[in-house]
mmCIF file of C-alpha atoms in Angstrom:
data_model
loop_
_atom_site.group_PDB
_atom_site.id
_atom_site.type_symbol
_atom_site.label_atom_id
_atom_site.label_comp_id
_atom_site.label_asym_id
_atom_site.label_seq_id
_atom_site.Cartn_x
_atom_site.Cartn_y
_atom_site.Cartn_z
ATOM 1 C CA MET E 1 6.409 -1.712 26.020
ATOM 2 C CA ASN E 2 8.114 -5.168 25.910
ATOM 3 C CA ALA E 3 7.497 -7.124 22.653
ATOM 4 C CA THR E 4 5.010 -10.023 23.517
ATOM 5 C CA ARG E 5 5.529 -13.283 21.938
ATOM 6 C CA GLY E 6 2.716 -15.896 21.043
ATOM 7 C CA ASP E 7 2.662 -18.710 18.586
ATOM 8 C CA VAL E 8 0.840 -16.578 16.087
ATOM 9 C CA LEU E 9 0.436 -13.147 15.523
ATOM 10 C CA ILE E 10 -2.576 -12.146 13.719
ATOM 11 C CA LEU E 11 -2.586 -8.879 11.865
ATOM 12 C CA GLY E 12 -6.339 -7.619 11.229
ATOM 13 C CA GLY E 13 -9.264 -8.438 13.327
ATOM 14 C CA GLY E 14 -11.683 -8.698 10.638
ATOM 15 C CA VAL E 15 -13.731 -11.632 9.908
ATOM 16 C CA ILE E 16 -11.053 -13.301 8.291
ATOM 17 C CA GLY E 17 -8.520 -12.949 11.151
ATOM 18 C CA LEU E 18 -10.889 -13.705 13.825
ATOM 19 C CA ALA E 19 -12.127 -17.085 11.806
ATOM 20 C CA SER E 20 -8.297 -18.039 11.579
ATOM 21 C CA ALA E 21 -7.839 -17.185 15.247
ATOM 22 C CA LEU E 22 -10.659 -19.371 16.157
ATOM 23 C CA HIS E 23 -9.494 -22.271 14.151
ATOM 24 C CA LEU E 24 -5.949 -21.828 15.476
ATOM 25 C CA LEU E 25 -7.156 -22.014 18.954
ATOM 26 C CA ARG E 26 -9.271 -25.009 18.336
ATOM 27 C CA LYS E 27 -5.814 -27.019 17.581
ATOM 28 C CA GLY E 28 -4.141 -25.772 20.683
ATOM 29 C CA VAL E 29 -2.267 -22.786 19.147
ATOM 30 C CA ALA E 30 -1.603 -19.561 21.414
ATOM 31 C CA VAL E 31 -3.052 -16.767 19.326
ATOM 32 C CA GLN E 32 -2.912 -12.939 19.496
ATOM 33 C CA VAL E 33 -4.595 -10.886 17.285
ATOM 34 C CA LEU E 34 -3.842 -6.702 16.177
ATOM 35 C CA GLU E 35 -6.537 -4.656 15.360
ATOM 36 C CA GLN E 36 -6.123 -1.131 14.120
ATOM 37 C CA GLY E 37 -9.901 -0.302 15.342
ATOM 38 C CA THR E 38 -12.194 -2.628 16.801
ATOM 39 C CA PRO E 39 -12.975 -6.288 15.472
ATOM 40 C CA GLY E 40 -14.898 -6.387 12.421
ATOM 41 C CA CYS E 41 -14.795 -2.609 11.958
ATOM 42 C CA GLY E 42 -13.889 -2.909 8.212
ATOM 43 C CA ALA E 43 -15.649 -4.373 5.130
ATOM 44 C CA SER E 44 -16.625 -6.912 7.712
ATOM 45 C CA HIS E 45 -19.623 -4.729 9.319
ATOM 46 C CA GLY E 46 -21.575 -3.386 6.509
ATOM 47 C CA ASN E 47 -22.035 -5.853 3.745
ATOM 48 C CA CYS E 48 -25.471 -7.711 3.165
ATOM 49 C CA GLY E 49 -24.475 -10.658 5.666
ATOM 50 C CA THR E 50 -25.404 -13.364 2.667
ATOM 51 C CA ILE E 51 -23.080 -16.526 2.375
ATOM 52 C CA THR E 52 -23.186 -17.617 -1.074
ATOM 53 C CA PRO E 53 -21.793 -20.644 -2.815
ATOM 54 C CA SER E 54 -23.792 -19.058 -5.696
ATOM 55 C CA HIS E 55 -21.386 -16.230 -6.212
ATOM 56 C CA ALA E 56 -18.601 -18.784 -7.699
ATOM 57 C CA ALA E 57 -17.979 -16.603 -10.906
ATOM 58 C CA PRO E 58 -15.856 -13.469 -10.834
ATOM 59 C CA LEU E 59 -16.219 -10.297 -12.321
ATOM 60 C CA ALA E 60 -13.360 -10.810 -14.593
ATOM 61 C CA MET E 61 -14.768 -12.417 -18.105
ATOM 62 C CA PRO E 62 -14.657 -10.905 -21.456
ATOM 63 C CA GLY E 63 -16.749 -7.858 -21.962
ATOM 64 C CA THR E 64 -16.413 -6.379 -18.183
ATOM 65 C CA LEU E 65 -13.361 -4.059 -19.194
ATOM 66 C CA GLY E 66 -15.755 -2.657 -21.920
ATOM 67 C CA ILE E 67 -18.388 -2.289 -19.189
ATOM 68 C CA ALA E 68 -15.904 -0.744 -16.623
ATOM 69 C CA LEU E 69 -14.748 2.000 -18.848
ATOM 70 C CA ARG E 70 -18.093 3.128 -20.093
ATOM 71 C CA SER E 71 -18.937 3.398 -16.110
ATOM 72 C CA MET E 72 -16.328 6.124 -16.013
ATOM 73 C CA LEU E 73 -18.914 8.344 -17.596
ATOM 74 C CA ARG E 74 -21.906 7.442 -14.817
ATOM 75 C CA ALA E 75 -21.141 8.011 -11.007
ATOM 76 C CA ASP E 76 -23.987 5.798 -10.285
ATOM 77 C CA ALA E 77 -23.256 2.930 -12.080
ATOM 78 C CA PRO E 78 -23.507 -0.177 -10.591
ATOM 79 C CA LEU E 79 -19.634 -1.083 -11.457
ATOM 80 C CA TYR E 80 -18.000 2.362 -11.375
ATOM 81 C CA LEU E 81 -14.460 3.022 -12.490
ATOM 82 C CA ASN E 82 -13.251 6.829 -11.320
ATOM 83 C CA PRO E 83 -11.746 8.503 -13.692
ATOM 84 C CA ARG E 84 -8.781 10.214 -11.989
ATOM 85 C CA PHE E 85 -5.608 9.130 -12.425
ATOM 86 C CA ASP E 86 -4.181 6.501 -10.080
ATOM 87 C CA GLY E 87 -0.697 4.715 -10.757
ATOM 88 C CA PRO E 88 -1.215 1.556 -8.721
ATOM 89 C CA ARG E 89 -4.869 1.379 -9.939
ATOM 90 C CA LEU E 90 -3.942 1.788 -13.315
ATOM 91 C CA ARG E 91 -1.349 -1.116 -12.819
ATOM 92 C CA TRP E 92 -3.899 -3.417 -11.203
ATOM 93 C CA LEU E 93 -6.386 -2.715 -14.103
ATOM 94 C CA LEU E 94 -4.240 -3.871 -16.569
ATOM 95 C CA GLY E 95 -3.565 -6.987 -14.719
ATOM 96 C CA PHE E 96 -7.441 -7.386 -14.276
ATOM 97 C CA ALA E 97 -7.555 -6.820 -17.913
ATOM 98 C CA ARG E 98 -5.076 -9.996 -18.624
ATOM 99 C CA HIS E 99 -7.506 -12.040 -16.490
ATOM 100 C CA CYS E 100 -10.866 -11.368 -18.316
ATOM 101 C CA ASN E 101 -10.606 -14.194 -20.827
ATOM 102 C CA TRP E 102 -12.659 -17.600 -20.587
ATOM 103 C CA THR E 103 -9.318 -19.773 -19.314
ATOM 104 C CA ASP E 104 -8.582 -17.474 -16.423
ATOM 105 C CA PHE E 105 -12.289 -17.077 -15.511
ATOM 106 C CA HIS E 106 -12.964 -20.622 -15.277
ATOM 107 C CA ARG E 107 -9.947 -21.613 -13.229
ATOM 108 C CA ALA E 108 -10.816 -18.543 -10.954
ATOM 109 C CA THR E 109 -14.462 -20.001 -11.025
ATOM 110 C CA VAL E 110 -13.422 -23.446 -9.938
ATOM 111 C CA ALA E 111 -10.840 -21.976 -6.943
ATOM 112 C CA ARG E 112 -13.694 -19.547 -5.653
ATOM 113 C CA SER E 113 -16.466 -22.336 -5.802
ATOM 114 C CA MET E 114 -14.268 -24.778 -3.916
ATOM 115 C CA ILE E 115 -13.581 -22.662 -0.963
ATOM 116 C CA LEU E 116 -17.032 -21.235 -0.927
ATOM 117 C CA GLN E 117 -18.683 -24.741 -0.717
ATOM 118 C CA ARG E 118 -16.266 -25.825 2.130
ATOM 119 C CA SER E 119 -17.213 -22.585 4.065
ATOM 120 C CA ARG E 120 -20.711 -22.899 3.512
ATOM 121 C CA GLN E 121 -20.451 -26.484 5.148
ATOM 122 C CA LEU E 122 -18.155 -25.039 8.078
ATOM 123 C CA LEU E 123 -19.823 -22.046 8.792
ATOM 124 C CA GLY E 124 -23.006 -23.894 9.474
ATOM 125 C CA GLU E 125 -21.350 -26.274 11.909
ATOM 126 C CA LEU E 126 -19.476 -23.185 13.455
ATOM 127 C CA VAL E 127 -22.850 -21.623 14.106
ATOM 128 C CA ARG E 128 -24.393 -24.860 15.713
ATOM 129 C CA ASP E 129 -21.038 -25.924 17.524
ATOM 130 C CA GLU E 130 -20.319 -22.495 18.764
ATOM 131 C CA GLY E 131 -23.728 -21.263 19.376
ATOM 132 C CA LEU E 132 -23.050 -18.304 17.570
ATOM 133 C CA ASP E 133 -25.725 -15.977 17.892
ATOM 134 C CA CYS E 134 -25.862 -14.059 14.320
ATOM 135 C CA GLU E 135 -29.200 -14.814 12.871
ATOM 136 C CA PHE E 136 -27.889 -17.415 10.695
ATOM 137 C CA ALA E 137 -30.656 -18.534 8.409
ATOM 138 C CA GLU E 138 -30.352 -21.318 5.818
ATOM 139 C CA GLU E 139 -33.135 -20.031 3.499
ATOM 140 C CA GLY E 140 -31.299 -19.567 0.032
ATOM 141 C CA GLU E 141 -30.844 -16.393 -2.007
ATOM 142 C CA LEU E 142 -33.548 -15.282 -4.583
ATOM 143 C CA TYR E 143 -32.296 -13.459 -7.936
ATOM 144 C CA VAL E 144 -35.566 -11.555 -9.391
ATOM 145 C CA TYR E 145 -35.667 -10.549 -13.046
ATOM 146 C CA ARG E 146 -38.036 -7.799 -14.297
ATOM 147 C CA THR E 147 -36.891 -8.484 -18.034
ATOM 148 C CA ALA E 148 -36.788 -11.421 -20.360
ATOM 149 C CA ARG E 149 -33.430 -10.388 -21.630
ATOM 150 C CA ALA E 150 -31.702 -10.267 -18.337
ATOM 151 C CA LEU E 151 -33.073 -13.302 -17.270
ATOM 152 C CA ALA E 152 -31.704 -15.249 -20.716
ATOM 153 C CA ALA E 153 -28.402 -13.790 -19.978
ATOM 154 C CA ASP E 154 -28.298 -15.466 -16.633
ATOM 155 C CA GLU E 155 -29.537 -18.267 -17.651
ATOM 156 C CA GLN E 156 -27.134 -19.083 -20.292
ATOM 157 C CA HIS E 157 -23.868 -17.454 -18.160
ATOM 158 C CA HIS E 158 -24.690 -17.432 -14.364
ATOM 159 C CA ALA E 159 -26.836 -20.774 -13.905
ATOM 160 C CA ALA E 160 -24.892 -23.040 -16.757
ATOM 161 C CA VAL E 161 -21.758 -22.374 -14.894
ATOM 162 C CA LEU E 162 -23.348 -23.306 -11.326
ATOM 163 C CA ASP E 163 -24.928 -26.389 -13.096
ATOM 164 C CA ARG E 164 -21.025 -27.483 -14.119
ATOM 165 C CA LEU E 165 -19.895 -27.067 -10.453
ATOM 166 C CA GLY E 166 -22.677 -29.186 -9.016
ATOM 167 C CA VAL E 167 -24.608 -26.038 -7.507
ATOM 168 C CA GLU E 168 -27.788 -26.282 -7.143
ATOM 169 C CA VAL E 169 -29.886 -23.253 -8.811
ATOM 170 C CA ARG E 170 -33.565 -23.742 -9.733
ATOM 171 C CA ARG E 171 -35.300 -21.692 -12.744
ATOM 172 C CA LEU E 172 -38.592 -19.898 -11.686
ATOM 173 C CA HIS E 173 -41.180 -18.154 -13.347
ATOM 174 C CA GLY E 174 -42.513 -14.950 -12.513
ATOM 175 C CA ASP E 175 -45.481 -16.241 -10.894
ATOM 176 C CA GLU E 176 -43.395 -18.536 -8.942
ATOM 177 C CA VAL E 177 -41.167 -15.807 -7.494
ATOM 178 C CA GLY E 178 -44.190 -13.874 -6.809
ATOM 179 C CA ALA E 179 -45.494 -16.471 -4.605
ATOM 180 C CA MET E 180 -42.417 -16.847 -2.891
ATOM 181 C CA GLU E 181 -41.711 -13.138 -2.161
ATOM 182 C CA PRO E 182 -44.860 -10.931 -1.982
ATOM 183 C CA ALA E 183 -42.843 -8.290 -0.942
ATOM 184 C CA LEU E 184 -42.206 -7.662 -4.610
ATOM 185 C CA LYS E 185 -43.674 -5.380 -7.235
ATOM 186 C CA PRO E 186 -45.689 -7.250 -9.971
ATOM 187 C CA GLY E 187 -43.953 -7.635 -13.143
ATOM 188 C CA VAL E 188 -41.517 -10.074 -12.260
ATOM 189 C CA THR E 189 -40.256 -12.036 -15.404
ATOM 190 C CA GLY E 190 -38.831 -14.939 -13.445
ATOM 191 C CA GLY E 191 -35.990 -15.600 -11.150
ATOM 192 C CA LEU E 192 -33.170 -18.298 -10.220
ATOM 193 C CA PHE E 193 -33.253 -19.568 -6.625
ATOM 194 C CA HIS E 194 -30.072 -20.489 -4.886
ATOM 195 C CA PRO E 195 -31.272 -23.196 -2.044
ATOM 196 C CA GLY E 196 -27.904 -24.017 -0.902
ATOM 197 C CA ASP E 197 -27.220 -19.669 -0.132
ATOM 198 C CA ALA E 198 -27.884 -18.625 3.951
ATOM 199 C CA ARG E 199 -27.607 -15.173 5.595
ATOM 200 C CA LEU E 200 -26.313 -13.891 8.641
ATOM 201 C CA ARG E 201 -26.141 -10.642 10.246
ATOM 202 C CA PRO E 202 -22.315 -9.721 10.113
ATOM 203 C CA ASP E 203 -21.305 -7.355 12.231
ATOM 204 C CA ARG E 204 -22.849 -9.988 14.956
ATOM 205 C CA TYR E 205 -21.209 -12.946 13.524
ATOM 206 C CA VAL E 206 -18.003 -10.629 13.927
ATOM 207 C CA ALA E 207 -18.769 -10.016 17.208
ATOM 208 C CA GLU E 208 -19.409 -13.626 18.103
ATOM 209 C CA LEU E 209 -16.023 -14.991 16.434
ATOM 210 C CA ALA E 210 -14.467 -12.097 18.804
ATOM 211 C CA ARG E 211 -15.977 -13.555 21.830
ATOM 212 C CA CYS E 212 -15.111 -17.325 21.139
ATOM 213 C CA VAL E 213 -11.689 -16.111 20.484
ATOM 214 C CA ARG E 214 -11.469 -14.641 23.868
ATOM 215 C CA GLU E 215 -13.188 -17.573 25.526
ATOM 216 C CA LEU E 216 -10.552 -20.070 24.022
ATOM 217 C CA GLY E 217 -7.854 -17.884 25.765
ATOM 218 C CA GLY E 218 -6.946 -15.380 22.435
ATOM 219 C CA LYS E 219 -5.766 -12.392 22.951
ATOM 220 C CA ILE E 220 -7.336 -9.314 20.844
ATOM 221 C CA GLU E 221 -5.423 -5.684 21.180
ATOM 222 C CA SER E 222 -7.967 -2.979 19.736
ATOM 223 C CA GLY E 223 -6.439 0.450 18.666
ATOM 224 C CA ALA E 224 -3.273 -0.859 17.349
ATOM 225 C CA ARG E 225 -2.543 0.651 14.135
ATOM 226 C CA ILE E 226 0.677 -1.023 12.806
ATOM 227 C CA GLU E 227 3.519 1.294 12.259
ATOM 228 C CA GLY E 228 6.325 -0.824 11.019
ATOM 229 C CA PHE E 229 8.166 -4.080 11.170
ATOM 230 C CA ASP E 230 11.525 -5.180 12.084
ATOM 231 C CA THR E 231 13.016 -8.145 10.408
ATOM 232 C CA ASN E 232 15.862 -10.269 10.988
ATOM 233 C CA GLY E 233 17.143 -12.120 8.167
ATOM 234 C CA GLU E 234 14.528 -13.778 6.228
ATOM 235 C CA SER E 235 12.105 -13.368 9.398
ATOM 236 C CA ILE E 236 9.826 -10.795 10.743
ATOM 237 C CA ALA E 237 11.111 -10.403 14.425
ATOM 238 C CA ARG E 238 8.804 -7.371 15.548
ATOM 239 C CA VAL E 239 5.457 -5.399 14.515
ATOM 240 C CA ARG E 240 5.686 -1.673 15.897
ATOM 241 C CA THR E 241 2.474 -0.373 16.604
ATOM 242 C CA SER E 242 0.996 2.411 18.004
ATOM 243 C CA ARG E 243 0.209 0.205 21.285
ATOM 244 C CA GLY E 244 3.799 -1.198 21.407
ATOM 245 C CA THR E 245 5.777 -3.931 19.868
ATOM 246 C CA PHE E 246 4.401 -7.383 19.456
ATOM 247 C CA ALA E 247 6.226 -10.747 18.098
ATOM 248 C CA GLY E 248 5.301 -14.197 17.274
ATOM 249 C CA GLU E 249 6.695 -17.402 15.661
ATOM 250 C CA ARG E 250 4.825 -16.645 12.951
ATOM 251 C CA VAL E 251 2.824 -13.668 11.409
ATOM 252 C CA LEU E 252 -0.879 -13.979 9.667
ATOM 253 C CA LEU E 253 -1.420 -10.841 7.787
ATOM 254 C CA ALA E 254 -4.935 -10.861 7.301
ATOM 255 C CA LEU E 255 -5.754 -7.026 6.968
ATOM 256 C CA GLY E 256 -7.843 -7.018 4.004
ATOM 257 C CA ALA E 257 -7.973 -4.028 1.843
ATOM 258 C CA TRP E 258 -5.193 -2.693 3.907
ATOM 259 C CA SER E 259 -2.837 -5.506 3.428
ATOM 260 C CA PRO E 260 -0.669 -4.093 -0.047
ATOM 261 C CA LEU E 261 -0.158 -0.915 1.946
ATOM 262 C CA LEU E 262 1.437 -2.713 5.090
ATOM 263 C CA ALA E 263 3.078 -5.119 2.965
ATOM 264 C CA ARG E 264 4.822 -2.789 0.620
ATOM 265 C CA SER E 265 7.648 -2.230 3.846
ATOM 266 C CA LEU E 266 7.971 -6.217 3.804
ATOM 267 C CA GLY E 267 9.065 -5.541 0.360
ATOM 268 C CA LEU E 268 5.714 -7.394 -0.961
ATOM 269 C CA ARG E 269 3.794 -6.227 -4.038
ATOM 270 C CA LEU E 270 0.400 -7.336 -3.472
ATOM 271 C CA PRO E 271 -1.707 -7.281 -6.525
ATOM 272 C CA MET E 272 -4.688 -5.746 -4.774
ATOM 273 C CA GLN E 273 -7.089 -2.866 -5.015
ATOM 274 C CA PRO E 274 -9.938 -1.448 -2.377
ATOM 275 C CA GLY E 275 -13.547 -2.127 -4.282
ATOM 276 C CA LYS E 276 -15.710 0.485 -2.637
ATOM 277 C CA GLY E 277 -18.735 -0.895 -1.346
ATOM 278 C CA TYR E 278 -21.887 0.447 0.066
ATOM 279 C CA SER E 279 -25.129 -0.111 2.014
ATOM 280 C CA ILE E 280 -28.019 1.392 3.523
ATOM 281 C CA THR E 281 -29.456 -0.006 7.185
ATOM 282 C CA TYR E 282 -32.848 0.302 8.077
ATOM 283 C CA THR E 283 -35.516 -0.896 10.692
ATOM 284 C CA ARG E 284 -37.379 -3.683 9.626
ATOM 285 C CA PRO E 285 -40.310 -2.654 7.217
ATOM 286 C CA VAL E 286 -43.577 -4.442 7.517
ATOM 287 C CA ARG E 287 -43.851 -6.061 4.047
ATOM 288 C CA ALA E 288 -39.873 -7.324 4.151
ATOM 289 C CA PRO E 289 -38.762 -9.788 2.001
ATOM 290 C CA ARG E 290 -38.508 -13.376 3.179
ATOM 291 C CA HIS E 291 -35.481 -14.439 1.443
ATOM 292 C CA ALA E 292 -32.422 -12.552 0.619
ATOM 293 C CA LEU E 293 -32.743 -10.841 -2.555
ATOM 294 C CA VAL E 294 -30.606 -9.996 -5.510
ATOM 295 C CA LEU E 295 -32.598 -7.260 -7.941
ATOM 296 C CA ARG E 296 -30.658 -8.211 -10.780
ATOM 297 C CA GLU E 297 -31.278 -5.312 -13.266
ATOM 298 C CA ALA E 298 -30.483 -2.755 -10.588
ATOM 299 C CA GLN E 299 -27.975 -5.089 -9.119
ATOM 300 C CA VAL E 300 -29.200 -4.192 -5.554
ATOM 301 C CA CYS E 301 -28.824 -6.879 -2.895
ATOM 302 C CA VAL E 302 -31.732 -6.980 -0.371
ATOM 303 C CA THR E 303 -31.242 -8.746 3.066
ATOM 304 C CA THR E 304 -33.783 -8.934 5.678
ATOM 305 C CA TRP E 305 -33.066 -9.445 9.488
ATOM 306 C CA ALA E 306 -35.405 -10.079 12.828
ATOM 307 C CA ASP E 307 -34.844 -6.272 13.440
ATOM 308 C CA GLY E 308 -33.036 -4.682 10.582
ATOM 309 C CA TYR E 309 -33.273 -4.450 6.827
ATOM 310 C CA ARG E 310 -30.296 -3.612 4.344
ATOM 311 C CA LEU E 311 -29.804 -2.456 1.145
ATOM 312 C CA GLY E 312 -26.259 -3.040 -0.460
ATOM 313 C CA SER E 313 -23.813 -3.863 -3.709
ATOM 314 C CA THR E 314 -22.232 -1.851 -6.320
ATOM 315 C CA MET E 315 -18.518 -2.025 -6.885
ATOM 316 C CA GLU E 316 -16.380 1.262 -7.109
ATOM 317 C CA PHE E 317 -12.648 1.531 -8.160
ATOM 318 C CA SER E 318 -11.936 4.797 -6.564
ATOM 319 C CA GLY E 319 -8.286 3.653 -5.092
ATOM 320 C CA TYR E 320 -8.084 4.594 -1.375
ATOM 321 C CA ALA E 321 -10.678 7.670 -1.670
ATOM 322 C CA GLU E 322 -12.460 7.822 1.766
ATOM 323 C CA GLY E 323 -16.452 8.695 2.055
ATOM 324 C CA LEU E 324 -19.438 8.586 1.111
ATOM 325 C CA ASN E 325 -20.771 8.851 -2.400
ATOM 326 C CA ARG E 326 -24.081 10.173 -2.461
ATOM 327 C CA ALA E 327 -25.075 9.286 -6.423
ATOM 328 C CA ARG E 328 -24.390 5.730 -5.283
ATOM 329 C CA LEU E 329 -26.508 5.671 -2.338
ATOM 330 C CA ASP E 330 -29.446 7.081 -4.212
ATOM 331 C CA ALA E 331 -28.979 4.610 -6.759
ATOM 332 C CA LEU E 332 -29.461 1.953 -4.026
ATOM 333 C CA ARG E 333 -32.805 3.427 -3.311
ATOM 334 C CA ARG E 334 -33.896 3.806 -6.826
ATOM 335 C CA GLY E 335 -32.883 0.463 -7.689
ATOM 336 C CA ALA E 336 -34.734 -1.172 -4.295
ATOM 337 C CA ALA E 337 -37.910 1.147 -5.315
ATOM 338 C CA THR E 338 -38.007 -0.472 -8.687
ATOM 339 C CA GLY E 339 -38.494 -3.844 -7.399
ATOM 340 C CA LEU E 340 -40.030 -3.394 -3.598
ATOM 341 C CA HIS E 341 -43.728 -2.219 -2.318
ATOM 342 C CA GLU E 342 -41.488 -1.340 0.798
ATOM 343 C CA PRO E 343 -38.115 -0.254 -0.598
ATOM 344 C CA GLU E 344 -36.797 1.634 2.683
ATOM 345 C CA GLY E 345 -37.941 0.824 6.163
ATOM 346 C CA PRO E 346 -39.235 2.895 8.866
ATOM 347 C CA GLN E 347 -35.909 4.258 10.178
ATOM 348 C CA GLN E 348 -32.829 4.723 8.638
ATOM 349 C CA LEU E 349 -30.157 3.594 10.850
ATOM 350 C CA GLU E 350 -26.544 3.760 8.936
ATOM 351 C CA GLU E 351 -25.234 4.978 5.591
ATOM 352 C CA TRP E 352 -22.274 2.573 5.330
ATOM 353 C CA TRP E 353 -19.193 2.225 3.092
ATOM 354 C CA GLY E 354 -16.510 0.165 2.991
ATOM 355 C CA TRP E 355 -13.304 -1.400 1.011
ATOM 356 C CA ARG E 356 -13.197 -4.721 -0.433
ATOM 357 C CA PRO E 357 -9.834 -6.347 -0.917
ATOM 358 C CA MET E 358 -9.912 -7.049 -4.526
ATOM 359 C CA SER E 359 -7.506 -9.295 -5.643
ATOM 360 C CA VAL E 360 -6.148 -9.083 -9.832
ATOM 361 C CA ASP E 361 -7.474 -12.309 -10.583
ATOM 362 C CA GLU E 362 -10.291 -12.318 -7.807
ATOM 363 C CA VAL E 363 -9.158 -15.490 -5.995
ATOM 364 C CA PRO E 364 -7.926 -14.915 -2.227
ATOM 365 C CA ILE E 365 -4.312 -15.039 -1.385
ATOM 366 C CA ILE E 366 -3.871 -17.735 1.340
ATOM 367 C CA GLY E 367 -0.549 -19.281 2.267
ATOM 368 C CA PRO E 368 2.960 -19.109 3.284
ATOM 369 C CA SER E 369 4.991 -16.268 2.021
ATOM 370 C CA THR E 370 8.062 -17.288 -0.508
ATOM 371 C CA ARG E 371 9.931 -14.228 0.571
ATOM 372 C CA TRP E 372 9.548 -14.231 4.859
ATOM 373 C CA ALA E 373 9.986 -17.417 6.663
ATOM 374 C CA ASN E 374 7.523 -17.040 9.280
ATOM 375 C CA LEU E 375 5.029 -14.836 7.293
ATOM 376 C CA HIS E 376 1.729 -16.271 6.167
ATOM 377 C CA LEU E 377 -1.314 -14.329 4.063
ATOM 378 C CA ALA E 378 -4.969 -14.529 4.377
ATOM 379 C CA THR E 379 -6.132 -12.157 2.407
ATOM 380 C CA ALA E 380 -7.864 -10.700 -0.960
ATOM 381 C CA HIS E 381 -11.415 -12.418 -0.425
ATOM 382 C CA GLY E 382 -13.163 -9.400 -2.823
ATOM 383 C CA MET E 383 -16.676 -9.743 -2.134
ATOM 384 C CA LEU E 384 -16.684 -12.712 -0.226
ATOM 385 C CA GLY E 385 -15.113 -12.504 3.063
ATOM 386 C CA VAL E 386 -17.838 -13.532 5.357
ATOM 387 C CA SER E 387 -18.901 -16.511 2.593
ATOM 388 C CA MET E 388 -15.247 -17.867 2.635
ATOM 389 C CA SER E 389 -14.051 -16.841 6.139
ATOM 390 C CA ALA E 390 -14.767 -20.324 7.983
ATOM 391 C CA ALA E 391 -13.003 -22.214 5.182
ATOM 392 C CA THR E 392 -9.948 -19.709 5.113
ATOM 393 C CA GLY E 393 -9.397 -20.087 9.109
ATOM 394 C CA GLU E 394 -9.574 -23.743 8.791
ATOM 395 C CA LEU E 395 -6.981 -23.843 5.707
ATOM 396 C CA VAL E 396 -4.565 -21.247 7.399
ATOM 397 C CA ALA E 397 -5.140 -23.465 10.772
ATOM 398 C CA ASP E 398 -4.358 -26.515 8.924
ATOM 399 C CA GLN E 399 -1.043 -24.955 7.097
ATOM 400 C CA LEU E 400 0.412 -23.602 10.060
ATOM 401 C CA CYS E 401 0.056 -26.743 11.977
ATOM 402 C CA GLY E 402 1.408 -29.002 9.243
ATOM 403 C CA ASN E 403 -1.950 -30.638 8.856
ATOM 404 C CA THR E 404 -3.505 -31.527 5.227
ATOM 405 C CA PRO E 405 -5.834 -29.370 3.906
ATOM 406 C CA ALA E 406 -9.562 -30.335 3.515
ATOM 407 C CA ILE E 407 -9.139 -28.447 0.077
ATOM 408 C CA ASP E 408 -6.470 -27.895 -2.456
ATOM 409 C CA PRO E 409 -4.439 -25.018 -1.073
ATOM 410 C CA LYS E 410 -2.589 -24.458 -4.612
ATOM 411 C CA PRO E 411 -4.986 -22.070 -6.043
ATOM 412 C CA TYR E 412 -4.936 -19.621 -3.586
ATOM 413 C CA ALA E 413 -1.132 -19.725 -2.813
ATOM 414 C CA PRO E 414 0.986 -16.467 -2.895
ATOM 415 C CA ALA E 415 3.708 -17.879 -4.626
ATOM 416 C CA ARG E 416 1.593 -17.425 -7.803
ATOM 417 C CA PHE E 417 2.332 -13.754 -7.550
ATOM 418 C CA GLY E 418 5.935 -14.464 -6.140
ATOM 419 C CA LEU E 419 5.051 -13.359 -2.806
#
């Protein structure tokens, strides 16, 4: 097959690649998207669909590494580090450990908050302007606590961080939480409510992005597994795939957790690892929560839609090991059962796992490559790809079109890693 050329060739048809494609098309740029499966089949598919400016703080902080190391003895721990030896994962963990200090924590928090808040604003506008049918609801997210100790810890750290960032968080007593959420069992000590958060159905959101991309003239090539690159001096000349060879004046790498695997063939070492997440999807129970919930002690996220219901969360570092870990799915069920009258829906629809693309400093990698003249990166969004998608797409489009970005691009630049 002869090479086909467009203004921007996007590698990856997940939420980041498609959001970038949509923003580029809105600016009159021709776009072609290459996806190894079907649009949104990766981490975009099975997450809980929460849009969370409240999740500004990264995992990396003093004490996190100790928790991760202790988790090696518990396969059902919310944060689990598989004990098997894995060289790339070990190098990533050592880099992650270097970021577990308060200076890097605050730097990452500000960078994450900036893109999260911008994306939250843009996403609401995008849903309305494009008529996206994805069950978008601006009802906030509620953290629920059953012990005073857990509540006090989050008031001291989580809530205090949001206060400094200007992100609204409301402290609630147990009776106030119960009144907001009759789906909860008695025994709630208190809650933290994030009124600026929202939720949507992530698979439908990605499907709607794909629809808009096609309607605006963008091309999406499904089943195009990337097999290699042909380079010409300092530029990428062609991308070889299972469906032929493609080319673009500029290339955007938005492959999520697969980004470091493909980047190696370009001589780039992305400091990323897959963080494995799980979810269970059901039909909607009668006593379904009214808001998106996080049951904090169990660290289980609960999301309700018109005809669906999902339990999710957990973070497992097992490298690129595939498949379901039954112990972690069972932990989701147990955690939900501690807090909800109806922890599971009448019918189970899906058990899911997916890889989140985790950067070593937990800040996305967005911007031009310092190694390849026509390569741009948009990856490493961790657990927040859906939440950060709209602002990432806007930032990519502004950078590639030579416009002044709405947010400072420096914290996300690949140059910080010599990429």
